[in-house]
mmCIF file of C-alpha atoms in Angstrom:
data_model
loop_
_atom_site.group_PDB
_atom_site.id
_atom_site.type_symbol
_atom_site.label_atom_id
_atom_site.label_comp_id
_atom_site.label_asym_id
_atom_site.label_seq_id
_atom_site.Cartn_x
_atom_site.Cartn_y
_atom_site.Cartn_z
ATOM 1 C CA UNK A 19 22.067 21.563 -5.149
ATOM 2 C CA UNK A 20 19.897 20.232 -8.071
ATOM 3 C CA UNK A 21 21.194 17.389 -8.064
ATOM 4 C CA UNK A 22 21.254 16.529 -4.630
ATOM 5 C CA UNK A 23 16.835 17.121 -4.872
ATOM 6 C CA UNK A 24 17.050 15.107 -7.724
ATOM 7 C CA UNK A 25 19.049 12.673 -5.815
ATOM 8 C CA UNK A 26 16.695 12.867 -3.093
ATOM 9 C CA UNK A 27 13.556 12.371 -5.273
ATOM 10 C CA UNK A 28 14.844 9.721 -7.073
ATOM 11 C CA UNK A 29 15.513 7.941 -3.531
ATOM 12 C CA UNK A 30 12.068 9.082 -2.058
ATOM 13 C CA UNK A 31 10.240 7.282 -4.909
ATOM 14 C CA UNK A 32 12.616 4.346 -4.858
ATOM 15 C CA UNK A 33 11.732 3.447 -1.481
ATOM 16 C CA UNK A 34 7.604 4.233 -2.023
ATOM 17 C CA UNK A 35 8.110 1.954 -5.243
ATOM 18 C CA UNK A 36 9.455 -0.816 -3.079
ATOM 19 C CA UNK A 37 6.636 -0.444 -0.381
ATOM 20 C CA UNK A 38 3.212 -0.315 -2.878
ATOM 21 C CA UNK A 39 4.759 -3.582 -4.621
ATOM 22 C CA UNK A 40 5.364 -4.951 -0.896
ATOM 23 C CA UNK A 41 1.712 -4.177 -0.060
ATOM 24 C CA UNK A 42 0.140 -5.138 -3.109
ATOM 25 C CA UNK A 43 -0.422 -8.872 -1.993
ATOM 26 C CA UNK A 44 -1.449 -8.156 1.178
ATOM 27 C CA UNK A 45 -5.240 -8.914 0.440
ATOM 28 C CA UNK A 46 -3.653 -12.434 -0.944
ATOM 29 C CA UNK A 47 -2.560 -13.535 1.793
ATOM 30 C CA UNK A 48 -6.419 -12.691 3.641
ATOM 31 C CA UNK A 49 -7.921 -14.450 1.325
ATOM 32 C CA UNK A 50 -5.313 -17.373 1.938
ATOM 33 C CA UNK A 51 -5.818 -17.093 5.472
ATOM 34 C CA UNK A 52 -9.390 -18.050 5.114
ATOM 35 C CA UNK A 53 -10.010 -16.384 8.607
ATOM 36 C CA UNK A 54 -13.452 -14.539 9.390
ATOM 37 C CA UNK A 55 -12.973 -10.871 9.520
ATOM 38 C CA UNK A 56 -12.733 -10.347 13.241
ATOM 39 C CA UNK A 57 -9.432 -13.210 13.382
ATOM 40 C CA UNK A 58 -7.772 -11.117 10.720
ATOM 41 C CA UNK A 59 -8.380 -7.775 12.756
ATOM 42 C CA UNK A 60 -6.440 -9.205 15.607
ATOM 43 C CA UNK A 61 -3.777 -11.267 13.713
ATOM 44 C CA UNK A 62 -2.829 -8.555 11.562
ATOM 45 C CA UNK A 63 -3.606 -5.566 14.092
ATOM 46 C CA UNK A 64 -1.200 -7.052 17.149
ATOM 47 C CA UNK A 65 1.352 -8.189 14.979
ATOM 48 C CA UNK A 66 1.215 -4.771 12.962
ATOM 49 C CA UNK A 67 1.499 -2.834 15.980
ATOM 50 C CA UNK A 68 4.287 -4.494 17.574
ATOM 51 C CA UNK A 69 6.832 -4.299 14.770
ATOM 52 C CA UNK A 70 6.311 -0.836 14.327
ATOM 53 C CA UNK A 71 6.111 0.629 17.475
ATOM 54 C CA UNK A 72 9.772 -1.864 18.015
ATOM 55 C CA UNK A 73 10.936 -0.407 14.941
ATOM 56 C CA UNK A 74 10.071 3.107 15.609
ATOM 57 C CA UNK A 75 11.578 3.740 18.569
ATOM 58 C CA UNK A 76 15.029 3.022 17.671
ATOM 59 C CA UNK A 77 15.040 6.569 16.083
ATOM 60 C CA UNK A 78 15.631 9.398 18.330
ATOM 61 C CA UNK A 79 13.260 12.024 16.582
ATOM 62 C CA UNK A 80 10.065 8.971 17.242
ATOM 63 C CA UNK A 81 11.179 8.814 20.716
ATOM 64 C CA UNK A 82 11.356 12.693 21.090
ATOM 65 C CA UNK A 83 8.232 13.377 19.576
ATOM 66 C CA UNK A 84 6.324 10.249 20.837
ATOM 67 C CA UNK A 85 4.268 12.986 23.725
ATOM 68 C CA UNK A 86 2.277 14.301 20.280
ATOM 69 C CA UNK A 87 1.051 10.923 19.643
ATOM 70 C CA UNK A 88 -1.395 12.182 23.101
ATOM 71 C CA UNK A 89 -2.693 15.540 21.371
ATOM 72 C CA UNK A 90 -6.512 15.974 19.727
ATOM 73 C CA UNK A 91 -4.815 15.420 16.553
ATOM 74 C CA UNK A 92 -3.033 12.120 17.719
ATOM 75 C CA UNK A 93 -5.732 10.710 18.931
ATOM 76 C CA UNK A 94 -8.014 12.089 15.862
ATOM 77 C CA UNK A 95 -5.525 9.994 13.852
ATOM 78 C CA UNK A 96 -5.376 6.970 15.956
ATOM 79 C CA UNK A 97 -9.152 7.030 15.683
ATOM 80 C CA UNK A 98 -9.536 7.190 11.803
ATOM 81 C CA UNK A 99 -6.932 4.558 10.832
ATOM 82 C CA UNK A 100 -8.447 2.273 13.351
ATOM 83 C CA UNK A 101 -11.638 3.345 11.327
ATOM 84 C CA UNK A 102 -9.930 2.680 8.571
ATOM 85 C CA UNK A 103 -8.544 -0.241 9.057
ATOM 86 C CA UNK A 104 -11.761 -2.036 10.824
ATOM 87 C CA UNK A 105 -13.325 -1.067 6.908
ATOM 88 C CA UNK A 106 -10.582 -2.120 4.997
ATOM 89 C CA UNK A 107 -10.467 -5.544 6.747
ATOM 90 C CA UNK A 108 -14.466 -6.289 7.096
ATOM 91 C CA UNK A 109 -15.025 -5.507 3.278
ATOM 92 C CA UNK A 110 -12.507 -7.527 1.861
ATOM 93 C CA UNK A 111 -14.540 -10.540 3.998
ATOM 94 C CA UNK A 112 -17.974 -9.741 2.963
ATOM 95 C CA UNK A 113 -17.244 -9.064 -0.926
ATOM 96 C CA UNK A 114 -14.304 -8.660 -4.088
ATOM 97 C CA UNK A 115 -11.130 -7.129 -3.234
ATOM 98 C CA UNK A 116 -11.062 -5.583 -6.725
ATOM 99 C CA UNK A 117 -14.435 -3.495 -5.522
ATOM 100 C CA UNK A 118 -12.701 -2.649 -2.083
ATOM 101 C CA UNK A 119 -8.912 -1.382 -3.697
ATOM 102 C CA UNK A 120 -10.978 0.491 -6.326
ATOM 103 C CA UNK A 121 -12.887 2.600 -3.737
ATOM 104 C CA UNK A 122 -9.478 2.733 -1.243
ATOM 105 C CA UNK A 123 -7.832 4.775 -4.384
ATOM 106 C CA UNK A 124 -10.143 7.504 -3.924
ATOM 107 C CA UNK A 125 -8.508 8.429 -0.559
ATOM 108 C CA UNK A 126 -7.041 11.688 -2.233
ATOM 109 C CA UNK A 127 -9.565 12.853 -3.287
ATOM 110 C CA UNK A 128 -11.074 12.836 0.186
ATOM 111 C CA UNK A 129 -8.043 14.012 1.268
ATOM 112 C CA UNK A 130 -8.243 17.247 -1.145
ATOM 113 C CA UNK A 131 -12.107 17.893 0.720
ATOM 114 C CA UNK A 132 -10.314 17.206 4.284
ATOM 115 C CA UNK A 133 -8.041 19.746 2.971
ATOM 116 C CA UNK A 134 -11.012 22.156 2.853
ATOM 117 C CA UNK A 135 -11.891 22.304 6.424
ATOM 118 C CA UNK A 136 -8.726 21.266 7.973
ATOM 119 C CA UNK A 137 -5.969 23.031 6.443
ATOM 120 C CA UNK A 138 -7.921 26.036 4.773
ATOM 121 C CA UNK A 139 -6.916 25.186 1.068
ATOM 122 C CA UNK A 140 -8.926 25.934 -1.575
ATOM 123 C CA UNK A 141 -10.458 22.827 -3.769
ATOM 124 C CA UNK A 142 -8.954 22.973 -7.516
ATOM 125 C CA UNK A 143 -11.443 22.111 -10.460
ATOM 126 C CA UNK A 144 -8.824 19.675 -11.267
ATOM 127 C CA UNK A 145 -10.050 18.193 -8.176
ATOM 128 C CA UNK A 146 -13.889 18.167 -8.524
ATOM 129 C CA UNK A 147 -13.155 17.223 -12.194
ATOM 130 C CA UNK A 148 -11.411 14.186 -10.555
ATOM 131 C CA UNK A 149 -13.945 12.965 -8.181
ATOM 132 C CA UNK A 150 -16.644 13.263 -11.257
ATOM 133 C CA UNK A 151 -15.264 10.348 -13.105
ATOM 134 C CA UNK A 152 -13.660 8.455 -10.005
ATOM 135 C CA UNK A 153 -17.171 8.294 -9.140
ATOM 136 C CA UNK A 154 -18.194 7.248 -12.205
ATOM 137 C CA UNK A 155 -15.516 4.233 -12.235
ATOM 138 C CA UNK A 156 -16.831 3.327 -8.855
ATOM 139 C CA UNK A 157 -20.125 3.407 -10.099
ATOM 140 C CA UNK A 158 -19.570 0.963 -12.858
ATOM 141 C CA UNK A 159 -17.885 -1.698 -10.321
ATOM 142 C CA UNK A 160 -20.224 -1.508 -7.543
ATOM 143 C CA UNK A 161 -23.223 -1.956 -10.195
ATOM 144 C CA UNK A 162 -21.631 -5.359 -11.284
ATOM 145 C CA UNK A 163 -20.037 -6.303 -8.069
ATOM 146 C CA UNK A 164 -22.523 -9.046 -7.856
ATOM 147 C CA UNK A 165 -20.966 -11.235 -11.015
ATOM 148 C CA UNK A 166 -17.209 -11.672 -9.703
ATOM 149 C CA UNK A 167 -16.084 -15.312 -10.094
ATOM 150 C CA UNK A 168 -14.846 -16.933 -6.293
ATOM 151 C CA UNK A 169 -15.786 -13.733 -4.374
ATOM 152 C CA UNK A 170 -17.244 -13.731 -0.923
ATOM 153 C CA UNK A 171 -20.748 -13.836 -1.194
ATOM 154 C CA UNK A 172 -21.818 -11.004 1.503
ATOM 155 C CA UNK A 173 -23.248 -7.622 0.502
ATOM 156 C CA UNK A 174 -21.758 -5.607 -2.586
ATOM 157 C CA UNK A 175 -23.544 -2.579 -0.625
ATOM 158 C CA UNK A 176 -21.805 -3.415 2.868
ATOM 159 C CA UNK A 177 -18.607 -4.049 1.206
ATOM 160 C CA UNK A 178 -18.977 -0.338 -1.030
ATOM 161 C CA UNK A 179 -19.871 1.014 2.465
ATOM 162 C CA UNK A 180 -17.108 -0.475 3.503
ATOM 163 C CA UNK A 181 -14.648 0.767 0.934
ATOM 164 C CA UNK A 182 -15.751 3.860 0.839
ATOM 165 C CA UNK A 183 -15.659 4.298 4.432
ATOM 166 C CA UNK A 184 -11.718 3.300 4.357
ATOM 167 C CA UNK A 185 -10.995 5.635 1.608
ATOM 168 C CA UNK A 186 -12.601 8.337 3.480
ATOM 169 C CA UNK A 187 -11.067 7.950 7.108
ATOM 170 C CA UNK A 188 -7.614 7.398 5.118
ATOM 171 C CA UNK A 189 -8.159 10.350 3.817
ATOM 172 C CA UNK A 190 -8.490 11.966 6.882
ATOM 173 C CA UNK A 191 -5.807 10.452 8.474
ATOM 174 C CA UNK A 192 -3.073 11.409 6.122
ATOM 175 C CA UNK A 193 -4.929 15.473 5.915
ATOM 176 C CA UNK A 194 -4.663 15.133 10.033
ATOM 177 C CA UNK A 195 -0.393 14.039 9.541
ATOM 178 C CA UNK A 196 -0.195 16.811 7.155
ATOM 179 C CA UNK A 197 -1.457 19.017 9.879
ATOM 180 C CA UNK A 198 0.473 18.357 12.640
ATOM 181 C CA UNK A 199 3.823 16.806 10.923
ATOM 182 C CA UNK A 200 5.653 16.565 14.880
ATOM 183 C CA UNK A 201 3.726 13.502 15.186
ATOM 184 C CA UNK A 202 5.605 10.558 14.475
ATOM 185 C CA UNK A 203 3.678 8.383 11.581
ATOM 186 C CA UNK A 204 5.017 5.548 12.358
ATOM 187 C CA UNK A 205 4.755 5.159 16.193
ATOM 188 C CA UNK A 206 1.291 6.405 15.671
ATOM 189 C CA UNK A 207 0.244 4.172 12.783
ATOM 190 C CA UNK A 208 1.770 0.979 15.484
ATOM 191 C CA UNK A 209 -0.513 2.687 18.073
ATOM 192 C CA UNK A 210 -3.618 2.188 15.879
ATOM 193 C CA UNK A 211 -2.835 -1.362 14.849
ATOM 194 C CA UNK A 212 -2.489 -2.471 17.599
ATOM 195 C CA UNK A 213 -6.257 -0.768 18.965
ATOM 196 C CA UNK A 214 -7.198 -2.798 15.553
ATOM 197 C CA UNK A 215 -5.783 -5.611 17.350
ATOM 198 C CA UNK A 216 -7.422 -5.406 20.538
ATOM 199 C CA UNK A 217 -10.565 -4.731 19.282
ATOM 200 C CA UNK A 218 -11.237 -7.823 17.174
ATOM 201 C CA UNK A 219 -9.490 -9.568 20.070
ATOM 202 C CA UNK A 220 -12.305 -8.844 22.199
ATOM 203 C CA UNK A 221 -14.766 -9.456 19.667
ATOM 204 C CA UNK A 222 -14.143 -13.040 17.653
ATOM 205 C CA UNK A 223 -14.696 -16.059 19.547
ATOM 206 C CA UNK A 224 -11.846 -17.979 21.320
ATOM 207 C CA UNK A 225 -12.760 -20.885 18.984
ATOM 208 C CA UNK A 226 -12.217 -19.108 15.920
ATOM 209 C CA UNK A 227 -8.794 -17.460 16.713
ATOM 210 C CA UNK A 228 -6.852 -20.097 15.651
ATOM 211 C CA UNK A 229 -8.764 -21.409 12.731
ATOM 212 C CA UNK A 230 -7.500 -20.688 9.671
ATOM 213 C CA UNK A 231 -4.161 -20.316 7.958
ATOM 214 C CA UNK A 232 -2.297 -18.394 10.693
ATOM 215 C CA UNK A 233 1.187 -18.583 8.604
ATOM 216 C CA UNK A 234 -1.129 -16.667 5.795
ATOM 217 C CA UNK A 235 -1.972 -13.989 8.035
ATOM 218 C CA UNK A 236 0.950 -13.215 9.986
ATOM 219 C CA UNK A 237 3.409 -13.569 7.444
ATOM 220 C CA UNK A 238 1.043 -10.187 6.606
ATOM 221 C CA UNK A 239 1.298 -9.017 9.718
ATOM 222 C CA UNK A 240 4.724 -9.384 10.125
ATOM 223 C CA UNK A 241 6.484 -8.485 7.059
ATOM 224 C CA UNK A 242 3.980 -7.234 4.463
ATOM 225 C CA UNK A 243 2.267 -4.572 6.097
ATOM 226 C CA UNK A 244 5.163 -3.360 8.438
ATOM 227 C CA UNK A 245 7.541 -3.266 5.569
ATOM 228 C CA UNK A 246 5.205 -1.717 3.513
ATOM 229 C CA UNK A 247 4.141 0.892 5.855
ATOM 230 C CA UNK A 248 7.763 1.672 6.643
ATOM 231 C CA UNK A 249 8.786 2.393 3.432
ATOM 232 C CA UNK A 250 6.155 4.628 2.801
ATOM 233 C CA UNK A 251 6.717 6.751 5.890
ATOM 234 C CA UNK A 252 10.085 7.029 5.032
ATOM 235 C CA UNK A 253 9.539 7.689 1.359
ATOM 236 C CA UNK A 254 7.891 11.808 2.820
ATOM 237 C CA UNK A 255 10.756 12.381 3.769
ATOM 238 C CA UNK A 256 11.928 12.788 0.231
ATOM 239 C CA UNK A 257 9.398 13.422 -2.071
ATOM 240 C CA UNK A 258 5.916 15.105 -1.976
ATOM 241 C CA UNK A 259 3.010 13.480 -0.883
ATOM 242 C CA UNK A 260 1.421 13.419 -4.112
ATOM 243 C CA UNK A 261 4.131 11.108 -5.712
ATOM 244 C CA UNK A 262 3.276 8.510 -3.099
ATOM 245 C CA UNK A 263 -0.266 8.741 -3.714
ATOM 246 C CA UNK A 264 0.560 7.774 -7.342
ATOM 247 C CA UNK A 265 2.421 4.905 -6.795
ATOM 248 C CA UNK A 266 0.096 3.737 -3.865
ATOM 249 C CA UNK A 267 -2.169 3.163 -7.205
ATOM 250 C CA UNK A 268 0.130 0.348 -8.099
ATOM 251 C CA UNK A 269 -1.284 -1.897 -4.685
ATOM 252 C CA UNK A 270 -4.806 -1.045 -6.698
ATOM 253 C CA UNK A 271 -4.051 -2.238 -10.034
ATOM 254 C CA UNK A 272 -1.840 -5.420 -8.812
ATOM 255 C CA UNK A 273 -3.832 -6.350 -5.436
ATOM 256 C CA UNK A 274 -6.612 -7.845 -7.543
ATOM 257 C CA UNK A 275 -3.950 -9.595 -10.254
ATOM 258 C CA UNK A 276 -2.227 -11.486 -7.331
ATOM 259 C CA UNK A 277 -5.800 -12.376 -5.607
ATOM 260 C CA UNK A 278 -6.911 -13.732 -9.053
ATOM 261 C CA UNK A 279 -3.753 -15.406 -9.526
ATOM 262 C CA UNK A 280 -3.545 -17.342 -6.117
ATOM 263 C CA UNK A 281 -7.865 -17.613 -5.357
ATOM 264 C CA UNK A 282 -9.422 -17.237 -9.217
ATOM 265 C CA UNK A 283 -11.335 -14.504 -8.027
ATOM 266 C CA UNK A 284 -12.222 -12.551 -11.067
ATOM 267 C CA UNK A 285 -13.806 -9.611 -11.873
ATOM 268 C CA UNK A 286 -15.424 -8.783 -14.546
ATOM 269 C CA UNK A 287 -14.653 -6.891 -17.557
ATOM 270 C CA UNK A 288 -17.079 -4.350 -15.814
ATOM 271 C CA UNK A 289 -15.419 -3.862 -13.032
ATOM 272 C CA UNK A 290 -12.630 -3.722 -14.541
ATOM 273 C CA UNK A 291 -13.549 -1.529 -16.622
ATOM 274 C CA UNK A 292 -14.732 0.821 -13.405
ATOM 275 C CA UNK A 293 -11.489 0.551 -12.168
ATOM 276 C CA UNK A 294 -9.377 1.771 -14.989
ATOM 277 C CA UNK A 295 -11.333 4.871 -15.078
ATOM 278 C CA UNK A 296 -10.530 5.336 -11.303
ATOM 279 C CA UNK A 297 -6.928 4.690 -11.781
ATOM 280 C CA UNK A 298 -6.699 6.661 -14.848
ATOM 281 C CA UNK A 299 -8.858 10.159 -13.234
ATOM 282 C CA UNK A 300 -6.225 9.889 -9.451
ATOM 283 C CA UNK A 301 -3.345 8.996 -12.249
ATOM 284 C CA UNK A 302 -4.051 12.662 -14.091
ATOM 285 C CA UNK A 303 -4.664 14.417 -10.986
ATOM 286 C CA UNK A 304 -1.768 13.825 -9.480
ATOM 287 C CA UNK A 305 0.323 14.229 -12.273
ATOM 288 C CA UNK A 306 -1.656 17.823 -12.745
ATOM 289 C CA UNK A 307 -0.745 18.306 -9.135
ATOM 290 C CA UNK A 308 3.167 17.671 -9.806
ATOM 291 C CA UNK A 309 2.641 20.269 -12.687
ATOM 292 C CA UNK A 310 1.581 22.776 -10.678
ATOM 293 C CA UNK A 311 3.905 22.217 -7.422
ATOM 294 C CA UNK A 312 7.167 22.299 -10.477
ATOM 295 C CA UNK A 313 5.510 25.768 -11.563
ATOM 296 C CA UNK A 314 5.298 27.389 -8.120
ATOM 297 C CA UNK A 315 8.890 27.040 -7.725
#
């Protein structure tokens, strides 16, 4: 028996290893696309949204429990990852995608506060202690967001709106899953892509649509993020939440290596700086997290 959890652990993190590396170039390939933000909502959204929802319903358990998607709770999630999403995607076009990925990695912590309300847990210190100095690193990069080399030069305010806006409706949206585990992630993360999709379809002019680097975008539409996403869904079915939030860190620390590597947009030591501490503070919680979930068994 142990070694048939082991087995399964080992195979859980395997496959949530193989989607953070898959998504960490993701914000690459925006930058490559060279689209304004409301193009890249309906490239990526449609394209998104139609692989998954194909992909999903060749299993029977999606197709049995697709009538969930329709509850409060589905449509609370389909909601926040459109939120989501619609943040993610406007703040990585108005400033740094270092700054945005550093603020996305504080999705468990929001998570933990969703917890609160939601799901009636209690809030560890470990977890206030946590937010203290994510905070801090967040601090630190949003105070010199303004002196990154070959950044977009919007707001660093908008774009830490932005960020932090993400984080917290990702948050939500994974608390929300937790809470009602019948509904099928995948089919329902399709479902909000493609509302992602339609929205910025309706919004960007017809003229704009097609400029850009549309093999840029939709080979992120098409393989990164529906690859990505499907691993990771996949991955919970083997090992604990928390483990996937740890390696989900790996899309922070290499998202802004491949962007400087392909666009020479680089932070500085600053922000950098900002975002070690934030990687370093979800790093020990989750670990302390793992400690405790080992003990209780």
């Amino acid at each position: 028996m142990k070694s048939l959890i082991s087995g399964n652990l080992f195979k859980g993190i395997g496959i949530a290893s193989i989607g953070a590396l898959i998504l960490s170039p993701d914000t690459l390939f925006m930058r490559w696309s060279e689209m304004d933000v409301w193009s890249m909502l309906a490239w990526r959204g449609i394209e998104m949204g139609v692989i998954l929802i194909i992909f999903s319903s060749c299993f029977k358990i999606y197709r049995q429990n697709f009538k969930n998607i329709f509850s409060n709770v589905g449509i609370g999630i389909i909601c926040s990852q459109i939120v989501s999403s619609f943040f993610f995607t406007y703040g990585v076009a108005e400033t740094s995608v270092s700054l945005i990925l550093f603020c996305l990695a504080t999705s468990p912590i929001f998570a933990s506060i969703f917890s609160i309300f939601i799901l009636g847990e209690k809030t560890s210190k470990s977890t206030w202690i946590t937010a203290f100095f994510a905070l801090i690193g967040v601090g630190i990069s949003v105070a010199n967001g303004d002196n990154v080399l070959n950044a977009p030069q919007g707001s660093v305010l908008v774009g830490t709106i932005c960020g932090v806006g993400a984080s917290a409706s990702l948050g939500l949206s994974l608390v929300l899953l937790r809470y009602k585990p019948n509904i099928p992630a995948m089919t329902v993360t399709g479902i909000s892509a493609l509302g992602n999709g339609f929205i910025g379809l309706l919004i960007v002019s017809p003229s704009l649509l097609f400029q850009g680097d549309i093999y840029s975008i939709s080979f992120s539409g098409l393989i990164i993020l529906p690859i990505s996403f499907a691993c990771l869904t996949f991955a919970t079915r083997y090992t604990q939440a928390s483990n996937i939030g740890l390696l989900m860190l790996l899309e922070t620390a290499l998202g802004p290596f491949w962007v400087w590597l392909g666009t020479s947009e680089t932070p500085n030591l600053f922000m950098i700086l900002g975002g070690v501490i934030v990687i370093i503070s979800l790093a020990w919680y989750i670990l302390i997290d793992q400690v405790k979930i080992s003990l209780s068994k």
